[in-house]
Tab-separated table of C-alpha atoms in Angstrom:
chain	number	residue	atom	x	y	z
A	964	MET	CA	-11.782	-12.353	-60.021
A	965	ASN	CA	-9.890	-15.673	-59.658
A	966	ASN	CA	-10.114	-17.695	-56.602
A	967	ARG	CA	-8.628	-20.916	-54.959
A	968	LEU	CA	-11.815	-22.219	-53.670
A	969	ARG	CA	-11.739	-25.454	-55.484
A	970	VAL	CA	-8.193	-26.361	-54.301
A	971	LEU	CA	-8.823	-25.377	-50.746
A	972	ARG	CA	-11.955	-27.445	-50.641
A	973	ALA	CA	-10.271	-30.319	-52.172
A	974	GLU	CA	-7.415	-30.074	-49.623
A	975	ARG	CA	-10.177	-30.450	-46.801
A	976	ARG	CA	-12.017	-33.182	-48.801
A	977	TRP	CA	-15.169	-31.179	-48.639
A	978	SER	CA	-17.814	-31.357	-51.468
A	979	GLN	CA	-19.439	-28.280	-52.908
A	980	GLN	CA	-22.534	-29.211	-50.651
A	981	ASP	CA	-20.248	-29.477	-47.570
A	982	LEU	CA	-18.886	-25.966	-48.124
A	983	ALA	CA	-22.251	-24.525	-49.092
A	984	ASP	CA	-23.689	-25.928	-45.727
A	985	ARG	CA	-20.894	-24.251	-43.910
A	986	LEU	CA	-21.539	-21.026	-45.546
A	987	ASP	CA	-25.424	-21.295	-45.363
A	988	VAL	CA	-25.736	-20.870	-49.176
A	989	SER	CA	-26.757	-23.030	-52.034
A	990	ARG	CA	-24.619	-25.577	-53.693
A	991	GLN	CA	-25.113	-23.613	-56.906
A	992	SER	CA	-23.667	-20.523	-55.298
A	993	VAL	CA	-20.422	-22.378	-54.376
A	994	ASN	CA	-20.270	-23.831	-57.953
A	995	ALA	CA	-20.767	-20.291	-59.542
A	996	ILE	CA	-18.055	-18.724	-57.244
A	997	GLU	CA	-15.686	-21.566	-57.961
A	998	THR	CA	-16.094	-21.419	-61.740
A	999	GLY	CA	-15.724	-17.556	-61.619
A	1000	LYS	CA	-19.243	-16.891	-62.856
A	1001	TYR	CA	-19.997	-15.099	-59.677
A	1002	ASP	CA	-17.988	-12.852	-57.425
A	1003	PRO	CA	-19.412	-12.919	-53.897
A	1004	SER	CA	-20.259	-10.010	-51.876
A	1005	LEU	CA	-17.735	-8.737	-49.192
A	1006	PRO	CA	-19.764	-10.188	-46.331
A	1007	LEU	CA	-19.886	-13.602	-48.120
A	1008	ALA	CA	-16.221	-13.327	-48.985
A	1009	PHE	CA	-15.357	-12.677	-45.292
A	1010	LYS	CA	-17.507	-15.816	-44.369
A	1011	ILE	CA	-15.578	-17.886	-46.879
A	1012	ALA	CA	-12.234	-16.597	-45.463
A	1013	ASP	CA	-13.551	-17.454	-41.843
A	1014	VAL	CA	-14.505	-20.901	-42.991
A	1015	PHE	CA	-11.071	-21.599	-44.445
A	1016	GLU	CA	-9.367	-19.664	-41.647
A	1017	LEU	CA	-7.398	-17.697	-44.194
A	1018	ALA	CA	-7.332	-14.015	-45.229
A	1019	ILE	CA	-9.586	-12.938	-48.181
A	1020	GLU	CA	-6.548	-12.236	-50.376
A	1021	GLU	CA	-5.263	-15.804	-49.815
A	1022	ILE	CA	-8.397	-17.051	-51.385
A	1023	PHE	CA	-9.401	-14.360	-54.036
A	1024	LEU	CA	-6.855	-13.264	-56.558
A	1025	ARG	CA	-7.136	-10.329	-58.932
A	1026	ASP	CA	-7.309	-11.020	-62.658
A	1027	VAL	CA	-3.928	-10.921	-64.222
A	1028	ALA	CA	-5.187	-8.225	-66.823
A	1029	GLU	CA	-6.577	-6.267	-63.943
A	1030	ALA	CA	-3.386	-6.280	-62.001
A	1031	ALA	CA	-1.271	-5.453	-65.121
A	1032	ALA	CA	-3.544	-2.328	-65.807
A	1033	GLU	CA	-2.479	-0.960	-62.434
B	599	MET	CA	-39.850	-35.514	-44.580
B	600	THR	CA	-42.135	-34.344	-47.273
B	601	ALA	CA	-40.776	-32.263	-50.180
B	602	ILE	CA	-42.805	-29.145	-48.926
B	603	ALA	CA	-41.116	-29.468	-45.384
B	604	ARG	CA	-37.741	-29.516	-46.971
B	605	THR	CA	-38.344	-26.376	-49.040
B	606	LYS	CA	-36.794	-23.187	-47.830
B	607	PRO	CA	-39.194	-20.760	-46.196
B	608	GLU	CA	-38.868	-17.969	-48.686
B	609	LYS	CA	-39.509	-20.522	-51.666
B	610	ARG	CA	-42.435	-22.027	-49.528
B	611	ARG	CA	-43.977	-18.502	-49.087
B	612	TYR	CA	-43.483	-17.757	-52.747
B	613	LEU	CA	-45.372	-20.939	-53.882
B	614	VAL	CA	-48.309	-20.321	-51.314
B	615	ARG	CA	-48.552	-16.709	-52.258
B	616	MET	CA	-48.495	-17.686	-56.062
B	617	ALA	CA	-51.229	-20.309	-55.364
B	618	MET	CA	-53.413	-17.818	-53.594
B	619	ALA	CA	-52.962	-15.256	-56.429
B	620	MET	CA	-53.832	-17.783	-59.055
B	621	ALA	CA	-56.868	-18.911	-57.140
B	622	LEU	CA	-58.066	-15.303	-56.800
B	623	TYR	CA	-57.382	-14.817	-60.530
B	624	LEU	CA	-59.301	-17.874	-61.565
B	625	THR	CA	-62.199	-17.265	-59.230
B	626	SER	CA	-62.537	-13.492	-60.209
B	627	LEU	CA	-62.229	-14.359	-63.821
B	628	PHE	CA	-65.102	-16.939	-63.540
B	629	ALA	CA	-67.242	-14.512	-61.359
B	630	ALA	CA	-66.792	-11.694	-64.154
B	631	GLU	CA	-67.582	-14.184	-66.958
B	632	VAL	CA	-70.655	-15.198	-65.294
B	633	LEU	CA	-71.963	-12.023	-63.656
B	634	ILE	CA	-71.002	-9.541	-66.275
B	635	GLU	CA	-70.973	-11.466	-69.502
B	636	GLU	CA	-74.021	-13.667	-68.893
B	637	ARG	CA	-76.133	-11.932	-66.067
B	638	GLY	CA	-75.414	-8.406	-67.337
B	639	LEU	CA	-73.915	-6.849	-63.990
B	640	SER	CA	-73.305	-3.134	-64.767
B	641	GLY	CA	-72.165	0.074	-62.996
B	642	TRP	CA	-69.446	0.380	-60.488
B	643	PRO	CA	-69.752	-3.361	-59.160
B	644	ALA	CA	-68.993	-4.409	-62.733
B	645	TYR	CA	-66.020	-2.097	-63.047
B	646	MET	CA	-64.604	-3.450	-59.795
B	647	LEU	CA	-65.281	-7.100	-60.647
B	648	ALA	CA	-63.459	-6.471	-64.158
B	649	ALA	CA	-60.577	-5.002	-62.459
B	650	LEU	CA	-60.154	-8.011	-60.185
B	651	PRO	CA	-58.446	-10.549	-62.468
B	652	GLY	CA	-55.888	-7.836	-63.486
B	653	LEU	CA	-55.175	-7.066	-59.907
B	654	ALA	CA	-54.771	-10.678	-59.158
B	655	PHE	CA	-52.312	-10.975	-61.981
B	656	ALA	CA	-50.503	-7.696	-60.635
B	657	ALA	CA	-50.000	-9.659	-57.323
B	658	VAL	CA	-47.530	-11.971	-59.573
B	659	PHE	CA	-45.137	-9.085	-59.741
B	660	TRP	CA	-45.444	-8.315	-56.037
B	661	ILE	CA	-44.743	-11.920	-55.194
B	662	PHE	CA	-41.756	-12.039	-57.348
B	663	VAL	CA	-40.277	-8.806	-55.797
B	664	ARG	CA	-40.932	-10.318	-52.280
B	665	LEU	CA	-38.987	-13.478	-53.291
B	666	ILE	CA	-36.035	-11.245	-54.306
B	667	VAL	CA	-36.468	-9.315	-50.869
B	668	GLU	CA	-36.624	-12.433	-48.762
B	669	GLU	CA	-34.124	-14.785	-50.447
B	670	ARG	CA	-31.068	-15.154	-48.339
B	671	ASP	CA	-28.877	-16.671	-50.952
B	672	GLU	CA	-27.302	-13.679	-52.719
B	673	PHE	CA	-26.504	-15.672	-55.877
B	674	PHE	CA	-30.124	-16.734	-56.281
B	675	ARG	CA	-31.203	-13.001	-55.647
B	676	MET	CA	-28.932	-12.022	-58.565
B	677	LEU	CA	-30.481	-14.757	-60.748
B	678	TYR	CA	-34.166	-13.536	-60.055
B	679	VAL	CA	-33.224	-9.914	-60.823
B	680	ARG	CA	-31.674	-10.954	-64.073
B	681	GLN	CA	-34.758	-13.313	-64.758
B	682	MET	CA	-37.090	-10.232	-64.206
B	683	MET	CA	-35.000	-7.863	-66.402
B	684	VAL	CA	-35.068	-10.418	-69.262
B	685	ALA	CA	-38.924	-10.847	-68.774
B	686	THR	CA	-39.390	-7.059	-68.588
B	687	GLY	CA	-37.146	-6.269	-71.581
B	688	LEU	CA	-38.738	-8.914	-73.777
B	689	THR	CA	-42.371	-7.803	-72.760
B	690	LEU	CA	-41.710	-4.053	-73.279
B	691	THR	CA	-39.949	-4.657	-76.529
B	692	ALA	CA	-42.855	-6.965	-77.701
B	693	ALA	CA	-45.444	-4.374	-76.742
B	694	ALA	CA	-43.536	-1.460	-78.403
B	695	VAL	CA	-43.072	-3.319	-81.573
B	696	TRP	CA	-46.711	-4.658	-81.612
B	697	GLY	CA	-48.179	-1.298	-80.687
B	698	PHE	CA	-46.373	0.369	-83.788
B	699	MET	CA	-47.437	-2.552	-86.050
B	700	GLU	CA	-51.053	-2.003	-84.846
B	701	THR	CA	-50.630	1.669	-85.693
B	702	TYR	CA	-49.302	1.261	-89.235
B	703	LEU	CA	-50.271	-2.114	-90.433
B	704	PRO	CA	-53.440	-4.196	-90.691
B	705	VAL	CA	-52.480	-6.537	-87.689
B	706	PRO	CA	-54.993	-7.861	-85.272
B	707	HIS	CA	-55.472	-5.959	-82.029
B	708	LEU	CA	-53.941	-7.651	-78.952
B	709	ALA	CA	-55.897	-7.265	-75.662
B	710	ALA	CA	-53.522	-5.596	-73.159
B	711	PHE	CA	-53.809	-8.532	-70.580
B	712	TRP	CA	-51.661	-10.549	-72.839
B	713	TRP	CA	-48.543	-8.327	-71.909
B	714	PRO	CA	-48.327	-9.626	-68.345
B	715	THR	CA	-49.009	-13.120	-69.628
B	716	ILE	CA	-45.956	-12.481	-71.930
B	717	TRP	CA	-44.032	-11.145	-68.936
B	718	CYS	CA	-44.647	-14.527	-67.135
B	719	PHE	CA	-43.450	-16.495	-70.209
B	720	GLY	CA	-40.452	-14.106	-70.116
B	721	THR	CA	-39.469	-15.173	-66.690
B	722	GLY	CA	-39.116	-18.767	-68.015
B	723	VAL	CA	-36.874	-17.236	-70.827
B	724	GLY	CA	-34.834	-15.602	-68.055
B	725	ALA	CA	-34.436	-18.678	-66.167
B	726	VAL	CA	-33.011	-20.513	-69.219
B	727	TYR	CA	-30.711	-17.411	-69.917
B	728	ASN	CA	-29.573	-17.800	-66.413
B	729	LYS	CA	-28.870	-21.388	-66.793
B	730	ILE	CA	-26.987	-20.964	-70.049
B	731	THR	CA	-24.896	-18.013	-68.719
B	732	MET	CA	-24.616	-18.607	-64.895
B	733	GLY	CA	-24.975	-22.413	-64.750
B	734	SER	CA	-28.212	-22.377	-62.705
B	735	TYR	CA	-31.826	-21.760	-63.265
B	736	GLY	CA	-32.389	-20.547	-59.743
B	737	GLU	CA	-34.975	-22.272	-57.434
B	738	CYS	CA	-38.305	-20.459	-58.468
B	739	ARG	CA	-39.217	-20.185	-62.027
């Protein structure tokens, strides 16, 4: 799953640690989500959406191959 | 602020529990060496004392599982589960391979207490595997 976390974070001039503190998770978690190595659970995805004041689908995007298969 | 005070509560509990388990392990091992090996303790007290180091070692598994249950960061939780799976896979594979080698070939017998020891080394391998594939070792290893 792709996401716009890095761009959204950069727009707000937040470091990974800043975002991690807001989400109450580790900086490593933010890095893993940003780099696409880890897909967050639904509760964490909602928390991320709340922090950015956006809808989940404005942050997380389906893979192109996944979308094409449907 | 000291390093231990900055540590997350679940990690602090993990470290304290691990230290207690290792203290029990070393104490019971020393007691078994002295009382059974040197002073010839026998009967059910000897059986109970001989089981103690193994039970202390078993506590390591419980401590690791508690870490997974208590960890609040879901990414770290996943890393610990992967770490345990790597360690368990390596240990069971090594035990199976060595068991068959002992059956069919003239290889030396390996005492069973080496398998949990290998499992502990396996968690280290699991942490390295996590670093390579997920970018992080996790916090406890």
